[in-house]
PDB file of C-alpha atoms in Angstrom:
ATOM      1  CA  ALA A   1     100.251 108.965 102.097  1.00  0.00           C
ATOM      2  CA  ARG A   2      99.928 104.965 100.843  1.00  0.00           C
ATOM      3  CA  GLN A   3     103.539 105.086 101.907  1.00  0.00           C
ATOM      4  CA  ILE A   4     102.989 106.419 105.514  1.00  0.00           C
ATOM      5  CA  GLU A   5     100.108 103.853 105.649  1.00  0.00           C
ATOM      6  CA  ARG A   6     102.270 101.262 104.901  1.00  0.00           C
ATOM      7  CA  LEU A   7     105.331 101.954 107.430  1.00  0.00           C
ATOM      8  CA  VAL A   8     102.535 102.909 110.088  1.00  0.00           C
ATOM      9  CA  THR A   9     100.018  99.971 109.944  1.00  0.00           C
ATOM     10  CA  GLU A  10     102.609  96.858 109.534  1.00  0.00           C
ATOM     11  CA  PRO A  11     104.299  97.208 112.478  1.00  0.00           C
ATOM     12  CA  LEU A  12     101.213  98.121 114.562  1.00  0.00           C
ATOM     13  CA  LEU A  13      99.371  94.856 113.182  1.00  0.00           C
ATOM     14  CA  ARG A  14     102.124  92.839 114.432  1.00  0.00           C
ATOM     15  CA  LEU A  15     102.169  94.592 117.952  1.00  0.00           C
ATOM     16  CA  GLN A  16      98.156  93.930 117.639  1.00  0.00           C
ATOM     17  CA  ALA A  17      99.343  90.246 116.986  1.00  0.00           C
ATOM     18  CA  CYS A  18     100.963  90.042 120.466  1.00  0.00           C
ATOM     19  CA  ASP A  19      98.812  92.351 122.713  1.00  0.00           C
ATOM     20  CA  ASP A  20      95.110  91.373 123.112  1.00  0.00           C
ATOM     21  CA  ARG A  21      94.764  94.979 124.005  1.00  0.00           C
ATOM     22  CA  ILE A  22      95.193  96.248 120.657  1.00  0.00           C
ATOM     23  CA  GLY A  23      91.261  95.703 119.121  1.00  0.00           C
ATOM     24  CA  ASP A  24      91.771  97.374 115.532  1.00  0.00           C
ATOM     25  CA  VAL A  25      94.361  99.185 113.499  1.00  0.00           C
ATOM     26  CA  ARG A  26      92.164 100.770 110.523  1.00  0.00           C
ATOM     27  CA  GLY A  27      92.649 103.806 108.533  1.00  0.00           C
ATOM     28  CA  ARG A  28      93.059 105.326 105.273  1.00  0.00           C
ATOM     29  CA  GLY A  29      95.920 106.987 103.824  1.00  0.00           C
ATOM     30  CA  ALA A  30      98.224 108.579 106.681  1.00  0.00           C
ATOM     31  CA  MET A  31      95.094 108.727 108.889  1.00  0.00           C
ATOM     32  CA  ILE A  32      95.166 105.685 111.470  1.00  0.00           C
ATOM     33  CA  ALA A  33      93.279 104.551 114.003  1.00  0.00           C
ATOM     34  CA  ILE A  34      94.120 102.055 116.915  1.00  0.00           C
ATOM     35  CA  GLU A  35      91.157 100.701 119.257  1.00  0.00           C
ATOM     36  CA  LEU A  36      92.504  99.910 122.551  1.00  0.00           C
ATOM     37  CA  VAL A  37      90.266  97.099 124.341  1.00  0.00           C
ATOM     38  CA  LYS A  38      90.264  95.842 127.940  1.00  0.00           C
ATOM     39  CA  SER A  39      92.542  92.803 127.976  1.00  0.00           C
ATOM     40  CA  GLY A  40      91.186  89.303 126.904  1.00  0.00           C
ATOM     41  CA  THR A  41      87.936  91.331 125.983  1.00  0.00           C
ATOM     42  CA  SER A  42      86.354  93.636 123.333  1.00  0.00           C
ATOM     43  CA  ASP A  43      85.863  96.252 125.750  1.00  0.00           C
ATOM     44  CA  PRO A  44      86.390  99.511 125.443  1.00  0.00           C
ATOM     45  CA  ASP A  45      89.366 100.707 127.122  1.00  0.00           C
ATOM     46  CA  PRO A  46      89.376 104.463 127.770  1.00  0.00           C
ATOM     47  CA  GLN A  47      91.592 104.574 130.855  1.00  0.00           C
ATOM     48  CA  LEU A  48      94.126 102.600 128.444  1.00  0.00           C
ATOM     49  CA  THR A  49      94.022 105.341 125.786  1.00  0.00           C
ATOM     50  CA  LEU A  50      94.486 108.150 128.123  1.00  0.00           C
ATOM     51  CA  GLN A  51      97.317 106.748 129.639  1.00  0.00           C
ATOM     52  CA  LEU A  52      98.901 106.077 126.113  1.00  0.00           C
ATOM     53  CA  ALA A  53      97.904 109.279 124.988  1.00  0.00           C
ATOM     54  CA  THR A  54      99.400 111.660 128.254  1.00  0.00           C
ATOM     55  CA  ALA A  55     102.815 109.256 127.414  1.00  0.00           C
ATOM     56  CA  ALA A  56     102.713 110.251 124.035  1.00  0.00           C
ATOM     57  CA  HIS A  57     102.509 113.300 124.924  1.00  0.00           C
ATOM     58  CA  ALA A  58     105.126 113.777 127.725  1.00  0.00           C
ATOM     59  CA  ALA A  59     107.673 112.070 124.873  1.00  0.00           C
ATOM     60  CA  GLY A  60     106.862 115.277 122.301  1.00  0.00           C
ATOM     61  CA  GLY A  61     104.266 113.180 120.298  1.00  0.00           C
ATOM     62  CA  ILE A  62     100.688 114.675 119.466  1.00  0.00           C
ATOM     63  CA  VAL A  63      97.881 112.119 119.230  1.00  0.00           C
ATOM     64  CA  LEU A  64      94.133 112.758 119.599  1.00  0.00           C
ATOM     65  CA  THR A  65      91.937 110.265 121.321  1.00  0.00           C
ATOM     66  CA  CYS A  66      88.359 109.617 119.738  1.00  0.00           C
ATOM     67  CA  GLY A  67      85.494 107.287 119.561  1.00  0.00           C
ATOM     68  CA  MET A  68      82.182 106.735 120.996  1.00  0.00           C
ATOM     69  CA  PHE A  69      83.759 105.329 124.074  1.00  0.00           C
ATOM     70  CA  GLY A  70      87.132 107.462 123.797  1.00  0.00           C
ATOM     71  CA  ASN A  71      89.124 104.274 123.421  1.00  0.00           C
ATOM     72  CA  ILE A  72      90.826 105.175 120.506  1.00  0.00           C
ATOM     73  CA  ILE A  73      93.642 106.897 119.362  1.00  0.00           C
ATOM     74  CA  ARG A  74      94.274 108.471 115.973  1.00  0.00           C
ATOM     75  CA  LEU A  75      97.375 109.094 114.049  1.00  0.00           C
ATOM     76  CA  LEU A  76      97.630 111.732 111.261  1.00  0.00           C
ATOM     77  CA  PRO A  77     101.328 112.444 110.603  1.00  0.00           C
ATOM     78  CA  PRO A  78     101.852 115.113 107.988  1.00  0.00           C
ATOM     79  CA  LEU A  79     102.271 114.094 104.327  1.00  0.00           C
ATOM     80  CA  ALA A  80     105.801 115.255 104.542  1.00  0.00           C
ATOM     81  CA  ILE A  81     107.153 113.371 107.470  1.00  0.00           C
ATOM     82  CA  SER A  82     110.439 111.370 107.336  1.00  0.00           C
ATOM     83  CA  ASP A  83     110.374 107.770 107.713  1.00  0.00           C
TER      84      ASP A  83
END
């Protein structure tokens, strides 16, 4: 779980550094949350979250949306997933 956390979180943090729509990347072990906000603000962006989840689904990925404002993508890959 820690290895998955590192493999997933490090690229997401690099992406966050260049895309201000990623408000936060957090999690523990393999369960990672990506909080999406409106560009240049800290306001939740549930529309972007839904678009991202829909695109992931169309590409064959499974992600969950969650959070009080529906602006969080939750990743929970299986522990046996390959790199």
